[in-house]
Coordinates of C-alpha atoms in Angstrom, one line a residue:
Chain A
M1 CA -56.1 168.3 -32.6
T2 CA -58.7 171.1 -33.2
S3 CA -60.0 172.1 -36.4
Q4 CA -59.2 175.3 -34.8
E5 CA -55.7 174.4 -35.1
L6 CA -56.4 173.2 -38.8
Q7 CA -57.5 176.7 -39.6
N8 CA -54.9 178.2 -37.9
C9 CA -52.0 176.6 -40.2
H10 CA -53.6 177.0 -43.2
K11 CA -53.8 180.7 -42.3
R12 CA -50.7 180.9 -41.3
I13 CA -48.5 179.2 -44.1
L14 CA -50.9 180.5 -47.0
P15 CA -48.6 183.6 -47.8
F16 CA -46.0 181.3 -48.2
I17 CA -47.4 178.3 -50.8
H18 CA -49.8 178.4 -53.5
R19 CA -53.3 177.7 -52.8
T20 CA -52.8 174.8 -55.8
P21 CA -55.7 173.8 -58.5
V22 CA -58.3 170.9 -58.8
L23 CA -58.6 168.9 -62.0
T24 CA -61.0 166.9 -63.7
S25 CA -60.5 164.1 -66.3
Q26 CA -63.1 163.2 -68.5
L27 CA -60.8 160.5 -69.9
L28 CA -59.9 159.1 -66.4
N29 CA -63.2 159.2 -64.9
K30 CA -64.3 157.6 -68.1
I31 CA -61.4 154.6 -67.5
S32 CA -61.7 154.7 -63.7
G33 CA -65.5 154.2 -63.9
T34 CA -65.3 157.3 -60.7
E35 CA -65.8 161.2 -60.7
L36 CA -61.9 162.1 -59.9
Y37 CA -60.7 165.8 -58.4
F38 CA -57.4 165.9 -58.5
K39 CA -55.6 167.7 -56.1
C40 CA -52.3 169.2 -57.6
E41 CA -49.6 169.8 -55.2
N42 CA -47.1 168.5 -58.6
F43 CA -48.1 172.4 -59.0
Q44 CA -47.1 173.6 -55.1
R45 CA -44.3 175.9 -54.7
M46 CA -40.8 173.4 -54.9
G47 CA -42.9 171.2 -57.1
A48 CA -44.7 169.2 -53.6
F49 CA -47.0 169.4 -50.6
K50 CA -43.9 169.1 -48.5
M51 CA -43.6 172.7 -49.1
R52 CA -46.8 172.8 -46.5
G53 CA -45.3 171.5 -43.9
A54 CA -42.0 173.1 -43.9
T55 CA -42.8 176.6 -44.1
H56 CA -45.4 175.3 -41.2
A57 CA -42.7 174.1 -38.7
I58 CA -40.7 177.0 -39.6
L59 CA -43.0 179.1 -38.7
R60 CA -43.9 177.5 -35.0
L61 CA -40.6 178.2 -33.6
S62 CA -39.7 180.7 -31.7
D63 CA -37.7 184.1 -32.9
E64 CA -35.0 182.8 -31.0
Q65 CA -34.8 179.6 -32.9
R66 CA -35.3 181.1 -36.3
A67 CA -32.2 182.8 -35.6
R68 CA -30.7 180.0 -35.4
G69 CA -31.6 178.3 -38.2
V70 CA -32.7 174.7 -39.1
V71 CA -31.5 171.5 -40.0
T72 CA -32.9 168.1 -41.2
H73 CA -31.7 165.3 -43.3
S74 CA -32.8 164.4 -46.5
S75 CA -32.4 163.9 -50.2
G76 CA -35.8 163.9 -51.0
N77 CA -38.2 166.6 -51.6
F78 CA -38.1 167.7 -48.1
A79 CA -34.6 168.9 -48.7
Q80 CA -36.0 171.0 -51.3
A81 CA -38.9 172.4 -49.0
L82 CA -37.4 173.4 -46.5
A83 CA -34.4 175.3 -48.1
L84 CA -37.1 177.1 -49.9
A85 CA -39.2 177.6 -46.7
A86 CA -36.1 179.0 -44.6
K87 CA -35.2 181.3 -47.6
N88 CA -38.8 182.7 -47.6
L89 CA -38.9 183.2 -43.9
A90 CA -35.1 184.4 -43.4
V91 CA -33.9 181.5 -41.6
K92 CA -30.6 179.8 -42.4
A93 CA -31.0 176.1 -43.4
Y94 CA -28.4 173.1 -43.1
I95 CA -29.3 170.1 -44.8
V96 CA -27.7 167.1 -44.5
M97 CA -27.4 164.8 -47.5
P98 CA -25.8 162.1 -48.3
S99 CA -22.4 162.1 -50.0
N100 CA -24.1 160.1 -53.0
A101 CA -27.2 162.2 -53.7
P102 CA -28.1 162.9 -57.2
Q103 CA -26.5 165.9 -58.5
V104 CA -29.9 166.9 -59.2
K105 CA -31.0 166.8 -55.5
K106 CA -28.3 169.3 -54.1
D107 CA -28.3 171.6 -57.4
A108 CA -31.9 172.3 -56.3
V109 CA -31.3 172.6 -52.4
K110 CA -28.9 175.3 -53.6
E111 CA -30.3 176.9 -55.8
Y112 CA -33.2 177.8 -52.6
G113 CA -30.7 179.3 -50.8
G114 CA -29.8 175.6 -48.8
E115 CA -26.8 174.9 -47.5
I116 CA -25.5 171.4 -47.9
I117 CA -23.1 169.7 -45.5
E118 CA -22.7 166.4 -47.0
C119 CA -21.9 162.9 -44.4
V120 CA -21.0 159.0 -45.7
P121 CA -24.3 157.7 -47.1
T122 CA -25.4 155.6 -43.9
H123 CA -28.7 157.0 -41.6
K124 CA -26.4 156.7 -39.2
S125 CA -24.8 159.2 -40.1
R126 CA -27.1 161.3 -41.1
E127 CA -28.7 161.5 -37.7
Q128 CA -24.7 162.3 -36.2
T129 CA -24.2 164.8 -38.7
A130 CA -27.2 166.5 -38.3
N131 CA -27.1 166.2 -34.5
Q132 CA -23.7 168.0 -34.7
L133 CA -24.6 170.5 -36.3
K134 CA -28.0 171.3 -33.5
L135 CA -24.8 171.4 -30.8
E136 CA -22.6 173.5 -33.3
K137 CA -24.9 175.8 -34.9
G138 CA -27.8 175.1 -32.1
A139 CA -30.2 175.0 -35.1
T140 CA -33.1 173.2 -34.2
F141 CA -33.9 170.1 -35.7
L142 CA -37.1 169.2 -38.6
H143 CA -38.1 166.1 -39.2
P144 CA -39.9 165.3 -42.7
Y145 CA -42.9 163.9 -41.2
N146 CA -43.0 163.1 -37.6
S147 CA -44.1 166.3 -36.2
I148 CA -48.0 167.8 -35.3
D149 CA -46.4 171.0 -37.0
V150 CA -45.6 169.1 -40.3
I151 CA -49.2 167.1 -40.0
L152 CA -50.7 169.8 -39.6
G153 CA -49.1 171.7 -42.5
Q154 CA -49.8 169.1 -44.9
A155 CA -53.3 168.5 -43.9
T156 CA -53.7 171.8 -45.7
A157 CA -54.0 170.3 -49.0
A158 CA -56.9 168.3 -48.2
M159 CA -58.3 171.1 -46.1
E160 CA -58.5 172.9 -49.1
L161 CA -59.7 169.8 -51.4
L162 CA -62.7 169.4 -49.6
Q163 CA -63.5 173.4 -49.4
D164 CA -63.2 173.4 -53.4
Q165 CA -65.4 170.1 -53.2
P166 CA -67.4 169.4 -50.2
D167 CA -69.4 165.9 -51.2
L168 CA -66.4 164.2 -51.5
Q169 CA -67.2 160.9 -50.7
Y170 CA -63.2 159.0 -50.6
I171 CA -59.8 160.6 -50.4
F172 CA -57.1 158.7 -51.9
A173 CA -53.1 160.0 -50.6
P174 CA -49.7 157.9 -50.9
V175 CA -48.4 156.6 -47.7
G176 CA -44.9 157.3 -46.9
G177 CA -43.6 158.4 -43.5
G178 CA -47.2 159.2 -42.8
G179 CA -47.0 162.8 -43.2
L180 CA -49.8 163.0 -46.0
I181 CA -51.6 160.5 -45.0
A182 CA -52.1 161.4 -41.4
G183 CA -53.0 165.4 -42.2
T184 CA -55.2 164.2 -45.2
S185 CA -56.7 162.3 -43.1
L186 CA -57.6 164.6 -39.9
A187 CA -58.8 167.4 -42.7
S188 CA -61.3 164.5 -43.9
F189 CA -62.2 163.6 -40.3
F190 CA -62.9 167.5 -39.5
F191 CA -63.9 168.8 -42.5
G192 CA -65.5 166.5 -44.8
K193 CA -68.9 164.7 -44.9
N194 CA -67.8 161.1 -44.1
C195 CA -65.3 160.7 -46.3
P196 CA -63.2 157.8 -45.6
V197 CA -59.1 158.4 -46.2
I198 CA -57.6 155.4 -48.1
G199 CA -53.3 155.2 -48.7
G200 CA -51.9 153.4 -51.2
E201 CA -48.3 151.7 -51.0
P202 CA -46.1 150.1 -52.7
F203 CA -46.1 146.4 -52.1
A204 CA -42.1 146.5 -51.9
V205 CA -42.3 149.0 -49.1
D206 CA -45.5 148.1 -47.4
D207 CA -44.6 148.7 -43.4
A208 CA -48.0 150.7 -43.1
Y209 CA -50.4 148.2 -44.3
R210 CA -48.3 145.4 -42.1
S211 CA -48.3 147.8 -39.4
L212 CA -52.4 148.7 -39.3
I213 CA -52.4 144.6 -39.8
S214 CA -50.4 144.2 -36.3
G215 CA -50.9 147.0 -34.1
K216 CA -47.1 147.7 -34.3
L217 CA -44.7 149.9 -36.4
E218 CA -43.3 147.5 -38.5
T219 CA -40.2 148.1 -40.8
N220 CA -39.5 147.7 -44.3
K221 CA -36.7 144.8 -45.3
T222 CA -35.9 146.0 -48.8
T223 CA -36.7 149.8 -50.5
H224 CA -36.6 148.8 -54.0
T225 CA -39.4 151.0 -55.5
I226 CA -40.3 153.1 -58.4
A227 CA -41.8 155.3 -55.4
D228 CA -38.8 156.8 -53.6
G229 CA -40.4 159.5 -52.0
L230 CA -42.3 156.3 -49.7
K231 CA -39.1 154.6 -49.0
M232 CA -39.5 155.8 -45.1
P233 CA -41.2 153.8 -42.5
L234 CA -44.1 155.4 -40.5
G235 CA -42.8 157.7 -37.5
D236 CA -44.3 157.0 -33.5
I237 CA -46.1 160.4 -34.4
T238 CA -47.8 159.5 -37.3
F239 CA -49.3 155.7 -36.8
P240 CA -51.2 156.8 -34.4
I241 CA -53.0 159.2 -36.3
I242 CA -53.4 156.6 -39.5
K243 CA -54.3 154.0 -37.0
Q244 CA -57.2 156.2 -35.9
Y245 CA -58.2 158.0 -39.2
V246 CA -57.1 156.0 -42.2
S247 CA -60.1 153.6 -43.0
E248 CA -57.5 150.8 -45.6
I249 CA -54.2 151.2 -47.6
I250 CA -54.2 149.6 -50.9
R251 CA -50.9 148.2 -51.9
V252 CA -49.8 148.0 -55.5
E253 CA -46.9 146.4 -58.2
E254 CA -44.7 148.1 -59.4
E255 CA -46.2 147.9 -62.9
E256 CA -49.3 149.6 -61.4
I257 CA -47.6 151.9 -60.5
T258 CA -45.6 153.3 -63.6
S259 CA -49.1 152.6 -65.6
A260 CA -50.9 155.0 -63.7
M261 CA -48.0 157.8 -63.3
R262 CA -48.2 157.0 -67.2
L263 CA -52.1 157.1 -67.5
I264 CA -51.7 160.9 -65.7
W265 CA -48.6 161.6 -68.2
E266 CA -50.7 161.2 -71.4
R267 CA -54.4 161.5 -70.7
M268 CA -53.9 164.9 -68.5
K269 CA -50.8 166.2 -69.4
I270 CA -49.2 167.1 -65.9
I271 CA -45.9 166.0 -65.1
I272 CA -46.5 164.0 -61.6
E273 CA -43.3 161.9 -60.0
P274 CA -43.6 158.0 -59.3
S275 CA -44.8 158.3 -55.4
C276 CA -48.0 160.5 -57.0
A277 CA -48.8 158.1 -59.2
V278 CA -49.7 154.9 -55.9
P279 CA -53.0 156.2 -55.0
L280 CA -54.2 156.4 -58.5
A281 CA -53.1 152.8 -59.4
A282 CA -54.4 151.7 -56.1
L283 CA -58.0 153.3 -57.1
L284 CA -57.4 151.6 -60.4
K285 CA -56.6 148.3 -58.7
E286 CA -59.8 148.0 -56.9
K287 CA -61.8 150.5 -59.0
E288 CA -65.0 148.0 -58.7
R289 CA -65.4 148.8 -55.5
F290 CA -65.3 152.5 -55.9
S291 CA -67.5 152.7 -59.5
S292 CA -69.6 156.3 -60.0
K293 CA -68.2 157.8 -56.6
K294 CA -66.4 160.9 -56.1
I295 CA -63.1 161.0 -55.6
G296 CA -60.5 163.6 -54.2
M297 CA -57.2 162.2 -55.1
I298 CA -53.6 164.4 -53.8
L299 CA -51.0 164.2 -56.4
S300 CA -48.5 165.0 -54.1
G301 CA -45.3 166.3 -56.2
G302 CA -44.1 166.6 -59.5
N303 CA -40.1 166.7 -59.2
V304 CA -39.0 163.4 -61.3
D305 CA -35.6 163.1 -63.2
L306 CA -36.3 164.1 -66.7
S307 CA -32.9 162.0 -67.7
N308 CA -34.7 158.3 -65.9
L309 CA -38.0 158.0 -67.0
P310 CA -39.7 154.7 -66.2
F311 CA -41.6 154.7 -69.9
Chain B
M1 CA -62.6 188.3 -91.8
T2 CA -64.8 190.5 -89.4
S3 CA -64.1 190.7 -85.7
Q4 CA -68.3 189.5 -86.0
E5 CA -66.9 186.5 -87.7
L6 CA -64.1 185.7 -85.1
Q7 CA -67.3 186.4 -82.4
N8 CA -69.7 183.9 -84.5
C9 CA -67.0 181.4 -84.5
H10 CA -66.3 181.0 -81.4
K11 CA -69.6 180.4 -80.1
R12 CA -70.4 177.7 -82.5
I13 CA -67.2 175.9 -81.5
L14 CA -68.2 176.4 -77.6
P15 CA -69.4 173.7 -77.0
F16 CA -67.6 171.1 -78.3
I17 CA -64.3 172.5 -76.9
H18 CA -62.3 173.2 -73.3
R19 CA -61.9 176.8 -72.7
T20 CA -58.0 176.0 -71.7
P21 CA -56.4 178.0 -68.5
V22 CA -53.8 180.4 -68.8
L23 CA -51.1 179.7 -66.7
T24 CA -48.1 181.4 -65.0
S25 CA -44.9 180.5 -63.7
Q26 CA -43.4 182.8 -61.5
L27 CA -39.5 181.0 -62.3
L28 CA -40.2 181.4 -66.1
N29 CA -40.7 184.8 -65.5
K30 CA -37.3 185.5 -63.9
I31 CA -35.9 183.4 -66.4
S32 CA -37.4 185.4 -69.1
G33 CA -37.5 188.4 -67.3
T34 CA -40.9 189.3 -68.8
E35 CA -44.4 188.5 -67.6
L36 CA -45.3 185.7 -69.2
Y37 CA -49.3 184.0 -69.9
F38 CA -49.3 180.4 -71.1
K39 CA -52.8 179.5 -72.9
C40 CA -52.6 175.6 -72.2
E41 CA -53.9 174.2 -75.7
N42 CA -52.3 171.0 -74.8
F43 CA -54.9 171.1 -72.3
Q44 CA -57.5 170.9 -75.1
R45 CA -59.2 168.3 -75.9
M46 CA -57.4 165.3 -77.9
G47 CA -54.3 167.1 -76.5
A48 CA -54.1 170.5 -79.0
F49 CA -55.4 173.9 -80.7
K50 CA -56.1 171.9 -84.0
M51 CA -59.2 170.5 -82.1
R52 CA -61.2 173.9 -82.6
G53 CA -60.4 174.2 -86.1
A54 CA -61.1 170.9 -87.2
T55 CA -64.7 171.2 -85.2
H56 CA -64.8 175.0 -87.0
A57 CA -64.9 173.3 -90.8
I58 CA -67.3 170.0 -89.7
L59 CA -69.6 173.5 -88.3
R60 CA -69.3 175.3 -91.8
L61 CA -70.7 172.1 -93.8
S62 CA -74.1 171.5 -95.2
D63 CA -76.3 168.9 -93.6
E64 CA -75.4 166.8 -96.9
Q65 CA -72.2 167.6 -96.8
R66 CA -72.4 166.5 -93.0
A67 CA -74.2 162.8 -94.3
R68 CA -71.6 162.7 -97.0
G69 CA -68.5 162.8 -94.6
V70 CA -65.3 164.3 -94.2
V71 CA -61.6 163.1 -95.1
T72 CA -58.0 164.6 -94.6
H73 CA -54.6 163.3 -95.2
S74 CA -52.6 163.7 -91.8
S75 CA -50.5 161.5 -89.7
G76 CA -50.5 164.5 -87.1
N77 CA -52.6 165.9 -84.5
F78 CA -55.5 167.4 -87.1
A79 CA -56.2 163.4 -88.0
Q80 CA -56.6 163.0 -84.4
A81 CA -58.3 166.5 -84.1
L82 CA -60.9 165.9 -87.3
A83 CA -61.7 162.1 -85.8
L84 CA -63.0 163.5 -82.5
A85 CA -64.5 166.4 -84.0
A86 CA -66.1 164.4 -86.7
K87 CA -67.3 162.0 -84.0
N88 CA -69.3 164.7 -81.5
L89 CA -71.4 165.8 -84.4
A90 CA -72.3 162.5 -85.5
V91 CA -69.8 162.9 -88.8
K92 CA -68.2 160.4 -90.8
A93 CA -63.7 161.0 -90.6
Y94 CA -62.0 159.2 -93.2
I95 CA -58.4 159.7 -92.1
V96 CA -55.4 158.9 -95.0
M97 CA -52.5 158.7 -93.4
P98 CA -49.2 156.9 -94.7
S99 CA -48.7 153.3 -93.5
N100 CA -45.3 153.6 -91.9
A101 CA -47.1 155.8 -89.2
P102 CA -46.5 155.3 -85.7
Q103 CA -49.0 153.0 -84.2
V104 CA -49.6 155.1 -81.4
K105 CA -50.8 157.6 -83.9
K106 CA -53.2 155.3 -85.8
D107 CA -54.3 154.1 -82.2
A108 CA -55.8 157.6 -80.9
V109 CA -57.4 158.1 -84.3
K110 CA -59.2 155.1 -84.5
E111 CA -60.2 155.3 -80.9
Y112 CA -61.6 158.9 -81.2
G113 CA -64.0 157.2 -84.1
G114 CA -62.1 157.5 -87.6
E115 CA -61.8 155.2 -90.7
I116 CA -58.6 154.9 -91.1
I117 CA -57.1 154.6 -94.5
E118 CA -53.9 153.5 -95.1
C119 CA -51.7 154.9 -98.7
V120 CA -48.1 154.7 -99.5
P121 CA -46.0 157.5 -97.8
T122 CA -45.3 159.7 -100.5
H123 CA -47.1 163.1 -100.8
K124 CA -49.1 161.9 -103.7
S125 CA -50.3 158.5 -102.6
R126 CA -51.7 160.4 -99.9
E127 CA -53.3 163.1 -102.1
Q128 CA -54.8 160.2 -104.7
T129 CA -56.0 158.5 -101.9
A130 CA -57.9 161.6 -100.6
N131 CA -59.3 162.5 -104.2
Q132 CA -60.1 158.7 -104.5
L133 CA -62.5 159.0 -101.5
K134 CA -63.8 162.3 -102.5
L135 CA -64.9 161.2 -105.3
E136 CA -66.2 157.6 -104.0
K137 CA -67.8 158.8 -101.0
G138 CA -68.9 161.9 -101.7
A139 CA -66.9 162.6 -98.5
T140 CA -66.0 166.3 -98.2
F141 CA -62.1 167.1 -98.0
L142 CA -60.5 169.9 -95.2
H143 CA -57.1 170.7 -95.3
P144 CA -55.4 170.7 -91.5
Y145 CA -54.3 174.6 -91.8
N146 CA -55.2 175.8 -95.8
S147 CA -59.0 177.0 -95.0
I148 CA -60.5 180.4 -93.6
D149 CA -62.7 178.2 -91.2
V150 CA -60.0 176.0 -89.8
I151 CA -57.9 179.8 -89.4
L152 CA -61.1 181.1 -87.4
G153 CA -61.1 178.4 -85.7
Q154 CA -57.8 178.5 -84.5
A155 CA -58.0 182.2 -83.8
T156 CA -59.9 181.5 -80.8
A157 CA -57.2 180.4 -78.9
A158 CA -55.7 184.0 -78.8
M159 CA -59.1 185.2 -78.6
E160 CA -59.8 183.8 -75.0
L161 CA -56.1 184.3 -74.1
L162 CA -56.8 188.0 -74.7
Q163 CA -60.2 187.9 -73.0
D164 CA -58.4 186.5 -69.9
Q165 CA -55.6 189.3 -70.3
P166 CA -56.5 192.2 -72.5
D167 CA -53.3 194.2 -71.9
L168 CA -50.9 191.3 -73.6
Q169 CA -48.1 193.5 -75.3
Y170 CA -46.9 190.4 -77.3
I171 CA -48.6 187.4 -78.4
F172 CA -46.1 184.5 -79.9
A173 CA -47.2 181.5 -81.4
P174 CA -45.1 178.6 -83.3
V175 CA -45.2 178.8 -87.2
G176 CA -45.8 175.3 -89.6
G177 CA -48.3 175.4 -92.0
G178 CA -49.6 178.9 -90.7
G179 CA -53.1 177.8 -89.2
L180 CA -52.5 178.9 -85.9
I181 CA -50.5 181.9 -86.6
A182 CA -52.3 183.2 -88.7
G183 CA -55.5 182.9 -86.5
T184 CA -53.4 184.7 -83.5
S185 CA -52.6 187.4 -85.6
L186 CA -55.8 188.0 -86.7
A187 CA -57.2 187.6 -83.1
S188 CA -54.6 190.1 -82.1
F189 CA -55.6 192.2 -84.7
F190 CA -59.2 192.3 -83.3
F191 CA -59.3 192.2 -79.6
G192 CA -55.8 193.3 -78.8
K193 CA -54.7 196.8 -77.9
N194 CA -51.8 196.9 -80.0
C195 CA -50.2 193.4 -79.8
P196 CA -48.1 192.4 -82.0
V197 CA -47.7 189.0 -82.7
I198 CA -44.1 187.1 -83.6
G199 CA -44.0 183.1 -84.8
G200 CA -41.0 181.0 -83.6
E201 CA -40.1 178.3 -86.3
P202 CA -37.5 175.7 -86.2
F203 CA -34.2 176.9 -88.4
A204 CA -34.6 173.5 -90.1
V205 CA -38.1 174.4 -91.9
D206 CA -38.2 178.1 -92.0
D207 CA -39.7 178.7 -94.9
A208 CA -41.8 180.8 -93.3
Y209 CA -39.0 183.3 -92.9
R210 CA -38.1 182.8 -95.8
S211 CA -41.6 183.6 -97.5
L212 CA -42.1 186.8 -95.8
I213 CA -37.9 188.5 -96.8
S214 CA -39.3 187.0 -100.4
G215 CA -42.7 187.9 -100.4
K216 CA -43.6 184.4 -102.4
L217 CA -44.3 181.1 -100.5
E218 CA -40.8 179.4 -100.3
T219 CA -40.1 175.9 -99.6
N220 CA -38.6 173.9 -97.0
K221 CA -35.7 171.4 -98.4
T222 CA -35.4 169.5 -95.4
T223 CA -37.5 168.2 -92.4
H224 CA -35.4 167.3 -89.9
T225 CA -36.9 169.0 -86.5
I226 CA -37.7 167.3 -83.7
A227 CA -40.5 169.8 -84.0
D228 CA -43.1 167.4 -85.8
G229 CA -45.8 169.6 -86.2
L230 CA -44.2 172.7 -87.6
K231 CA -42.6 170.5 -91.1
M232 CA -45.4 171.6 -93.3
P233 CA -45.4 174.6 -95.7
L234 CA -47.4 177.5 -95.2
G235 CA -50.4 177.2 -97.3
D236 CA -51.5 179.9 -100.0
I237 CA -54.8 181.2 -97.3
T238 CA -52.2 181.2 -94.6
F239 CA -49.6 183.1 -96.2
P240 CA -51.1 186.3 -97.0
I241 CA -52.8 187.0 -93.5
I242 CA -49.5 186.3 -92.1
K243 CA -47.8 188.5 -94.1
Q244 CA -50.6 190.8 -93.6
Y245 CA -50.9 190.7 -89.9
V246 CA -47.9 188.5 -88.3
S247 CA -44.7 191.6 -86.8
E248 CA -41.8 188.9 -86.9
I249 CA -40.9 185.5 -87.4
I250 CA -37.9 183.7 -85.0
R251 CA -36.3 181.0 -85.8
V252 CA -34.4 179.1 -83.2
E253 CA -32.0 175.6 -83.5
E254 CA -33.2 172.2 -82.9
E255 CA -31.5 172.2 -78.8
E256 CA -33.0 175.6 -78.4
I257 CA -36.4 174.0 -78.1
T258 CA -35.6 170.8 -76.6
S259 CA -34.0 173.2 -74.1
A260 CA -37.4 175.6 -73.9
M261 CA -39.4 172.3 -73.6
R262 CA -37.8 170.7 -70.6
L263 CA -37.6 173.9 -68.8
I264 CA -41.3 174.1 -69.4
W265 CA -41.7 170.1 -68.6
E266 CA -39.1 170.8 -65.1
R267 CA -40.5 174.1 -64.0
M268 CA -44.4 174.2 -64.8
K269 CA -44.8 170.6 -64.5
I270 CA -47.1 170.0 -68.2
I271 CA -46.3 168.4 -70.9
I272 CA -45.8 169.7 -74.2
E273 CA -44.8 168.5 -77.4
P274 CA -41.3 169.6 -79.4
S275 CA -43.2 172.0 -81.6
C276 CA -44.9 173.3 -78.2
A277 CA -42.2 174.6 -77.1
V278 CA -40.6 176.2 -80.3
P279 CA -42.2 179.8 -79.6
L280 CA -40.9 180.1 -76.0
A281 CA -37.0 179.2 -77.5
A282 CA -38.2 182.1 -79.9
L283 CA -38.4 184.3 -76.6
L284 CA -35.2 183.0 -75.0
K285 CA -33.0 183.5 -77.5
E286 CA -34.0 187.6 -77.6
K287 CA -35.3 187.8 -74.5
E288 CA -33.8 191.0 -73.9
R289 CA -35.6 192.8 -76.6
F290 CA -38.4 191.8 -74.5
S291 CA -37.6 192.6 -70.9
S292 CA -40.6 193.0 -68.6
K293 CA -43.4 193.2 -71.5
K294 CA -46.5 190.9 -70.5
I295 CA -46.6 188.4 -73.2
G296 CA -49.1 186.0 -74.0
M297 CA -47.5 182.4 -75.1
I298 CA -49.7 179.7 -76.9
L299 CA -48.9 176.5 -75.6
S300 CA -49.8 174.7 -78.9
G301 CA -50.4 170.8 -77.6
G302 CA -49.5 167.8 -75.6
N303 CA -49.4 165.1 -77.8
V304 CA -46.1 163.1 -77.3
D305 CA -44.5 160.3 -77.4
L306 CA -43.6 159.6 -74.0
S307 CA -41.2 156.4 -75.3
N308 CA -39.1 158.8 -77.4
L309 CA -38.1 161.6 -75.4
P310 CA -35.4 163.9 -76.3
F311 CA -34.1 164.3 -72.9

């Protein structure tokens, strides 16, 4: 990958995404003892950075591929992102969702014009159903994170942040499947001035932390975390980039996630989802090390079920 | 009052307040059928527009008055605003609060450096305790809304909004004691281009609506509304301004308030308090009349108890 590829990607997706604002908070600076710059992807279209990667992945398809549609399996933000990105580009989107997915998630996908295909709630059934759609419709399967085009799209958030704040000394991002942090680390490598990228990961799903230690892809035994966007394991495309470009991963407890989430809600008056609070929780946990540093924080998304809050 | 007075007020308070952003939302434009510009006083210092009026009221005192401190009775945003504004200006603030006020409100006042004096939770006791402090400490009593200096301070929110969006065709604001909407209507009169100001008021505390009909100050029989910032009745200083400059008041039901609040949380990903949702509820209630108009919406504040949400 080259910096030119990132710049081309940004140019391609720009008409279809928001350039999100960078917010600051005197109170959170005081609490953390650092100088924080929050890149607000919770204000992104459909409410999360996933809109960037989904848009880029579709834009990289040929006209013929676009004519046959795209398919993914997801019950999270990528489902909504792909539905909306496809709609914007007049492409048909088939979204495979487990039959027990929350109605609010199904409604959102429908609202964005995606066609939902329900399946039995097992990983195997999801993959089979998606495969069937590939065969039957000729639709192109797009993975939520384990794809260079998706990673490049996600990279544009940190790229914009570094355009606004070129002197950042660190950037924090959450780690789930690794698309966002892989992209963030590439953006920092190409456009930062010696700016290490640090991941925040819940202890409950710390496969990335363990993978960096063992040097091979580890799996998660449980998925019991409030950070529902971070349950997926790293992929074989995100992992090598993370291994090369991410400096370290800091793990956090569930209470630390809820507490960081509440801090942002109460002090900044903005809505973020639990996964989005993980990097701030990581910073606060080891704040002494980062004292007085200028730090970028990728706020990944704001899609939260208001009827089911952890407060 | 003159436009010069408003400009002077703005110049005076500017070093002590945030110039808050004006946000837009394609989704809310679609839902309302209008073009909305949200003036985000929920991002104001201490989380509400009250910071403007409180700061201005203290700045208008003589050095001698400032040296003896200020006093108010409030368990709401004005208590916090006066505490913080006083702290910024190195003035002592005595805040009379009912003994049964929520601990979270007391903590906020303390955090901003205000001295809390507890009283029996009756209106009479609040006034007596405040009077006592006036006598004992020589502190100047500052009313939360029934004061020209406070009204001028609150007016600066709409003034900034009209600087950013000079062509607004309507401005909506909530009506409680009337400080904000009186100020908003003055700002629109001086700086708007024929831009009527419309108030949103809960049915449960519709004294302003009834006062405009009867031509005299009406009172509220109950205070059973989720919009806890709008329970106070108009004052004899806010009412005449409202009578002269506010075009109309639209009343809304409790469910309409909660629903408008949820809409802003979910669609704009920002946190507003129930009172703050009242003008949007009013617009949505009669949206056909405002179709395609360019409308300013004063978002008054974002101080909400996350442990006690209406969703």
